[in-house]
Short mmCIF file of C-alpha atoms and ligand atoms in Angstrom, two decimals:
data_model
loop_
_atom_site.label_atom_id
_atom_site.label_comp_id
_atom_site.label_asym_id
_atom_site.label_seq_id
_atom_site.Cartn_x
_atom_site.Cartn_y
_atom_site.Cartn_z
CA UNK A 7 -15.90 -14.64 0.95
CA UNK A 8 -13.05 -16.35 -0.60
CA UNK A 9 -12.99 -15.99 -4.31
CA UNK A 10 -13.84 -19.44 -6.20
CA UNK A 11 -10.51 -18.65 -8.34
CA UNK A 12 -8.39 -19.21 -5.25
CA UNK A 13 -6.48 -22.22 -5.29
CA UNK A 14 -6.86 -22.98 -9.30
CA UNK A 15 -3.21 -21.57 -9.67
CA UNK A 16 -1.66 -22.19 -6.33
CA UNK A 17 2.11 -22.24 -6.60
CA UNK A 18 4.53 -24.78 -5.00
CA UNK A 19 6.17 -22.19 -3.06
CA UNK A 20 6.17 -22.49 0.75
CA UNK A 21 3.30 -20.23 2.36
CA UNK A 22 5.74 -19.05 4.70
CA UNK A 23 6.97 -16.66 2.01
CA UNK A 24 4.64 -13.84 1.27
CA UNK A 25 5.18 -11.05 -1.37
CA UNK A 26 3.56 -7.81 -0.49
CA UNK A 27 3.06 -5.22 -3.06
CA UNK A 28 2.25 -1.56 -2.11
CA UNK A 29 0.97 0.99 -4.68
CA UNK A 30 0.48 4.79 -4.07
CA UNK A 31 -2.95 4.56 -2.60
CA UNK A 32 -3.60 6.64 0.59
CA UNK A 33 -7.07 4.63 1.09
CA UNK A 34 -6.29 1.57 3.09
CA UNK A 35 -2.53 2.42 3.33
CA UNK A 36 -2.41 2.36 7.08
CA UNK A 37 -4.88 -0.51 7.43
CA UNK A 38 -2.96 -2.52 4.93
CA UNK A 39 0.24 -2.19 7.02
CA UNK A 40 -1.57 -3.06 10.11
CA UNK A 41 -2.80 -6.44 8.55
CA UNK A 42 0.38 -7.57 7.12
CA UNK A 43 2.09 -6.76 10.50
CA UNK A 44 -0.46 -8.78 12.50
CA UNK A 45 -0.14 -11.65 9.85
CA UNK A 46 3.70 -11.65 10.29
CA UNK A 47 3.67 -11.37 14.16
CA UNK A 48 0.83 -14.23 14.56
CA UNK A 49 1.79 -16.59 11.72
CA UNK A 50 5.58 -16.11 11.70
CA UNK A 51 5.49 -15.71 7.72
CA UNK A 52 8.45 -14.11 5.94
CA UNK A 53 7.36 -11.06 3.94
CA UNK A 54 9.18 -9.25 0.99
CA UNK A 55 8.00 -5.92 0.45
CA UNK A 56 7.61 -4.63 -3.29
CA UNK A 57 6.83 -0.91 -3.61
CA UNK A 58 5.77 1.00 -6.64
CA UNK A 59 7.53 4.42 -6.96
CA UNK A 60 4.04 6.04 -5.79
CA UNK A 61 3.68 3.49 -3.31
CA UNK A 62 7.06 4.35 -1.88
CA UNK A 63 6.20 8.00 -1.71
CA UNK A 64 2.52 7.61 -0.27
CA UNK A 65 3.92 5.25 2.26
CA UNK A 66 6.18 7.77 3.61
CA UNK A 67 3.50 10.22 3.63
CA UNK A 68 1.33 7.97 5.63
CA UNK A 69 4.17 7.24 8.19
CA UNK A 70 4.46 3.46 6.91
CA UNK A 71 7.92 3.96 5.27
CA UNK A 72 9.96 4.34 8.27
CA UNK A 73 7.99 1.52 9.96
CA UNK A 74 8.37 -1.15 7.23
CA UNK A 75 11.37 -2.82 8.93
CA UNK A 76 8.91 -4.27 11.50
CA UNK A 77 7.52 -6.17 8.32
CA UNK A 78 10.62 -6.69 6.04
CA UNK A 79 13.51 -6.34 8.06
CA UNK A 80 15.97 -6.75 5.26
CA UNK A 81 16.87 -10.67 5.63
CA UNK A 82 16.79 -12.89 2.70
CA UNK A 83 13.22 -12.94 1.32
CA UNK A 84 12.48 -10.27 4.05
CA UNK A 85 13.78 -7.25 1.64
CA UNK A 86 12.05 -3.78 1.03
CA UNK A 87 12.36 -3.66 -2.94
CA UNK A 88 11.83 -0.35 -4.58
CA UNK A 89 11.80 0.30 -8.32
CA UNK A 90 15.07 1.83 -7.84
CA UNK A 91 16.52 -1.60 -6.58
CA UNK A 92 14.65 -3.80 -8.98
CA UNK A 93 15.29 -2.02 -12.09
CA UNK A 94 12.64 -1.44 -14.89
CA UNK A 95 12.63 -5.18 -15.69
CA UNK A 96 12.21 -6.14 -12.02
CA UNK A 97 14.96 -8.41 -11.52
CA UNK A 98 13.37 -10.14 -8.79
CA UNK A 99 10.71 -11.60 -10.99
CA UNK A 100 12.08 -15.03 -11.18
CA UNK A 101 11.14 -15.46 -7.37
CA UNK A 102 7.38 -15.55 -8.77
CA UNK A 103 8.28 -17.80 -11.85
CA UNK A 104 10.01 -20.21 -9.57
CA UNK A 105 7.18 -20.41 -7.19
CA UNK A 106 9.22 -19.46 -4.12
CA UNK A 107 6.30 -17.39 -2.71
CA UNK A 108 2.95 -18.88 -1.52
CA UNK A 109 0.95 -15.70 -2.01
CA UNK A 110 1.19 -12.13 -3.47
CA UNK A 111 -0.75 -9.54 -1.63
CA UNK A 112 -1.41 -6.18 -3.38
CA UNK A 113 -2.54 -3.69 -0.70
CA UNK A 114 -3.66 -1.15 -1.31
CA UNK A 115 -3.93 -1.13 -5.04
CA UNK A 116 -4.62 2.01 -6.80
CA UNK A 117 -7.07 2.49 -9.66
CA UNK A 118 -4.23 2.86 -11.87
CA UNK A 119 -2.70 -0.37 -10.77
CA UNK A 120 -5.87 -2.31 -11.05
CA UNK A 121 -6.57 -1.12 -14.49
CA UNK A 122 -3.17 -2.14 -15.65
CA UNK A 123 -3.47 -5.69 -13.91
CA UNK A 124 -6.90 -6.29 -15.85
CA UNK A 125 -5.31 -5.27 -18.94
CA UNK A 126 -2.23 -7.19 -18.44
CA UNK A 127 0.20 -4.07 -18.61
CA UNK A 128 3.16 -4.64 -16.30
CA UNK A 129 5.51 -1.41 -16.35
CA UNK A 130 5.69 -0.81 -12.51
CA UNK A 131 7.23 -3.15 -10.00
CA UNK A 132 4.07 -4.16 -8.53
CA UNK A 133 2.16 -4.96 -11.89
CA UNK A 134 5.36 -6.98 -13.31
CA UNK A 135 5.31 -9.28 -10.14
CA UNK A 136 1.64 -9.58 -10.49
CA UNK A 137 2.12 -10.87 -14.25
CA UNK A 138 4.76 -13.08 -13.03
CA UNK A 139 2.97 -14.45 -10.02
CA UNK A 140 -0.23 -15.43 -12.20
CA UNK A 141 2.32 -16.86 -14.82
CA UNK A 142 4.00 -18.61 -12.18
CA UNK A 143 0.97 -20.15 -10.47
CA UNK A 144 1.24 -17.93 -7.25
CA UNK A 145 -2.35 -16.74 -6.07
CA UNK A 146 -2.69 -12.92 -5.83
CA UNK A 147 -5.08 -11.19 -3.35
CA UNK A 148 -5.82 -7.51 -4.04
CA UNK A 149 -7.34 -4.86 -1.79
CA UNK A 150 -8.30 -2.15 -4.34
CA UNK A 151 -8.51 1.46 -3.05
CA UNK A 152 -11.76 2.13 -4.94
CA UNK A 153 -13.99 -0.27 -3.29
CA UNK A 154 -14.69 2.55 -0.61
CA UNK A 155 -15.68 6.17 -0.73
CA UNK A 156 -13.96 6.81 2.26
CA UNK A 157 -10.13 7.80 2.15
CA UNK A 158 -7.68 9.31 4.48
CA UNK A 159 -6.02 12.53 3.57
CA UNK A 160 -2.31 12.98 4.34
CA UNK A 161 -1.08 15.71 6.75
CA UNK A 162 -2.38 19.40 5.79
CA UNK A 163 -2.16 23.02 7.13
CA UNK A 164 -5.76 24.42 7.62
CA UNK A 165 -5.26 27.88 6.25
CA UNK A 166 -8.41 29.12 8.18
CA UNK A 167 -6.92 28.38 11.40
CA UNK A 168 -3.13 28.81 10.86
CA UNK A 169 -1.87 32.22 12.33
CA UNK A 170 1.59 31.73 10.57
CA UNK A 171 3.44 31.64 13.47
CA UNK A 172 5.92 29.22 11.72
CA UNK A 173 6.46 27.16 14.75
CA UNK A 174 6.03 24.00 12.56
CA UNK A 175 9.04 25.13 10.49
CA UNK A 176 11.37 24.21 13.54
CA UNK A 177 9.41 21.28 14.64
CA UNK A 178 9.39 19.31 11.37
CA UNK A 179 12.29 16.78 11.75
CA UNK A 180 12.34 16.26 8.00
CA UNK A 181 12.48 19.84 6.81
CA UNK A 182 9.32 19.27 5.05
CA UNK A 183 7.72 22.65 6.05
CA UNK A 184 9.04 25.91 4.47
CA UNK A 185 7.92 29.56 4.59
CA UNK A 186 6.66 30.78 1.18
CA UNK A 187 5.18 34.36 1.21
CA UNK A 188 4.75 34.54 4.82
CA UNK A 189 2.93 31.38 5.13
CA UNK A 190 3.91 27.73 6.25
CA UNK A 191 3.98 25.31 3.11
CA UNK A 192 4.22 21.53 3.61
CA UNK A 193 6.16 19.54 1.09
CA UNK A 194 4.28 16.23 1.00
CA UNK A 195 7.31 14.66 -0.93
CA UNK A 196 9.54 15.09 2.07
CA UNK A 197 6.58 14.37 4.66
CA UNK A 198 7.28 10.99 6.70
CA UNK A 199 3.80 11.24 8.20
CA UNK A 200 5.41 11.45 11.81
CA UNK A 201 2.70 13.97 13.07
CA UNK A 202 5.27 15.90 15.07
CA UNK A 203 3.64 19.21 13.29
CA UNK A 204 0.15 18.10 14.21
CA UNK A 205 0.83 17.32 17.84
CA UNK A 206 2.88 20.52 18.44
CA UNK A 207 1.01 23.25 16.35
CA UNK A 208 -0.12 25.78 18.98
CA UNK A 209 -3.37 26.45 17.02
CA UNK A 210 -4.03 23.06 16.11
CA UNK A 211 -3.98 23.99 12.62
CA UNK A 212 -2.46 20.83 11.41
CA UNK A 213 -4.37 17.42 10.66
CA UNK A 214 -2.90 14.25 9.62
CA UNK A 215 -4.84 11.24 8.28
CA UNK A 216 -8.51 12.74 8.41
CA UNK A 217 -10.99 10.89 6.73
CA UNK A 218 -12.73 12.43 3.59
CA UNK A 219 -15.07 10.96 1.03
CA UNK A 220 -14.25 10.34 -2.86
CA UNK A 221 -16.73 9.58 -5.63
CA UNK A 222 -15.86 6.16 -7.02
CA UNK A 223 -15.53 6.47 -10.97
CA UNK A 224 -17.75 4.06 -13.05
CA UNK A 225 -14.80 2.92 -14.89
CA UNK A 226 -13.01 1.90 -11.56
CA UNK A 227 -16.16 0.00 -10.73
CA UNK A 228 -15.97 -1.81 -13.93
CA UNK A 229 -12.28 -2.72 -13.84
CA UNK A 230 -12.63 -3.96 -10.14
CA UNK A 231 -15.41 -6.33 -11.38
CA UNK A 232 -13.21 -7.40 -14.14
CA UNK A 233 -10.26 -7.97 -11.70
CA UNK A 234 -12.54 -10.19 -9.80
CA UNK A 235 -12.83 -12.34 -13.03
CA UNK A 236 -9.14 -12.65 -13.44
CA UNK A 237 -8.06 -16.31 -13.08
CA UNK A 238 -5.78 -16.60 -9.94
CA UNK A 239 -6.74 -13.32 -8.45
CA UNK A 240 -9.02 -12.85 -5.26
CA UNK A 241 -10.38 -9.22 -4.72
CA UNK A 242 -11.16 -8.28 -1.30
CA UNK A 243 -13.53 -5.56 -0.14
CA UNK A 244 -11.94 -4.11 2.99
CA UNK A 245 -8.96 -4.95 5.43
CA UNK A 246 -10.92 -7.34 7.50
CA UNK A 247 -11.52 -9.27 4.46
CA UNK A 248 -7.93 -9.27 3.60
CA UNK A 249 -6.86 -10.51 6.80
CA UNK A 250 -9.34 -13.26 6.75
CA UNK A 251 -8.34 -14.18 3.18
CA UNK A 252 -4.67 -14.28 3.89
CA UNK A 253 -5.12 -16.49 7.02
CA UNK A 254 -7.61 -18.79 5.26
CA UNK A 255 -4.91 -19.20 2.59
CA UNK A 256 -2.10 -19.84 5.01
CA UNK A 257 -4.29 -22.56 6.46
CA UNK A 258 -4.48 -24.33 3.14
CA UNK A 259 -2.24 -27.57 2.92
CA UNK A 260 0.73 -26.69 0.33
C1 FMN B 308 -1.52 11.54 -0.94
C2 FMN B 308 -1.92 10.51 -2.10
C3 FMN B 308 -3.03 9.62 -1.89
C4 FMN B 308 -3.33 8.95 -3.17
N1 FMN B 308 -4.18 7.86 -3.04
C5 FMN B 308 -4.81 7.33 -3.97
C6 FMN B 308 -5.84 6.47 -3.81
O1 FMN B 308 -6.42 6.26 -2.81
N2 FMN B 308 -6.04 5.67 -4.86
C7 FMN B 308 -5.65 5.82 -6.16
O2 FMN B 308 -5.98 4.98 -7.03
N3 FMN B 308 -4.70 6.70 -6.18
C8 FMN B 308 -4.13 7.49 -5.36
N4 FMN B 308 -3.27 8.29 -5.43
C9 FMN B 308 -2.49 8.60 -6.87
C10 FMN B 308 -1.53 7.38 -7.34
O3 FMN B 308 -0.37 7.46 -6.24
C11 FMN B 308 -1.24 7.80 -8.68
O4 FMN B 308 -2.18 7.39 -9.59
C12 FMN B 308 0.13 6.71 -8.97
O5 FMN B 308 0.57 7.05 -10.18
C13 FMN B 308 -0.15 5.41 -8.74
O6 FMN B 308 0.81 4.54 -9.30
P1 FMN B 308 1.05 3.06 -8.94
O7 FMN B 308 -0.22 2.47 -9.12
O8 FMN B 308 2.18 2.46 -9.69
O9 FMN B 308 1.33 3.02 -7.47
C14 FMN B 308 -2.76 9.23 -4.41
C15 FMN B 308 -1.64 10.11 -4.44
C16 FMN B 308 -1.30 10.81 -3.48
C17 FMN B 308 -0.09 11.81 -3.44
#
């Protein structure tokens, strides 16, 4: 279950410091949050959260951004670090080079981020800390979005059912729904995934986090296989395996 690569490049940092990289994937977004929250609660580790720009947006849409303080409350090594905070060069990279973290978890990882890691591209906060982690001997565990055909879609208004009563406009605490040509339109960039619209819609026309199926591209399959062969990286195939793998790494002697 645990990749044979694991351990070859283990860093010297204490395993009680974990870095968590979030990218802009709806697949496994809410499950990954659940795993990291349980790990923090059960194992008392400190977790720094690093978010790509898309990761920040998608985490917001799935209701995770407003709960991120449960995992990274803002103390030293428990910060939430965005692209805006870290800058283009990722000023926090030194932590990885110096082996401050015992582990970097990237969950969920978009097909974009997986492809970049495979080719050594580091132009976002998550791909940059991955490069630095691998150069600094910090093991990296990745949960790619494209290991599954099942995904979760953010909140949407079902036009077939909606009667355009506009009740949701008043209910949304974030002003994410506005009227356009007589119909309510949800602006996902302002949505916090709080589900108030879904719970209060009198017609039951709004749905959040419904399951949907997507096709996995052959290109993404190949990239995930290539990622499995990257030294220092362990690829996991579902959230349960993610949790087991992190727990296993935490149990290894430093
Ligand atoms: C609601 C939503 C869900 C998304 N889900 C996925 C996904 O599951 N997998 C994926 O590869 N990209 C997904 N994307 C697209 C990525 O966010 C987009 O490719 C982005 O550029 C990735 O950047 P990053 O890898 O730096 O986070 C989603 C986008 C949105 C708006």
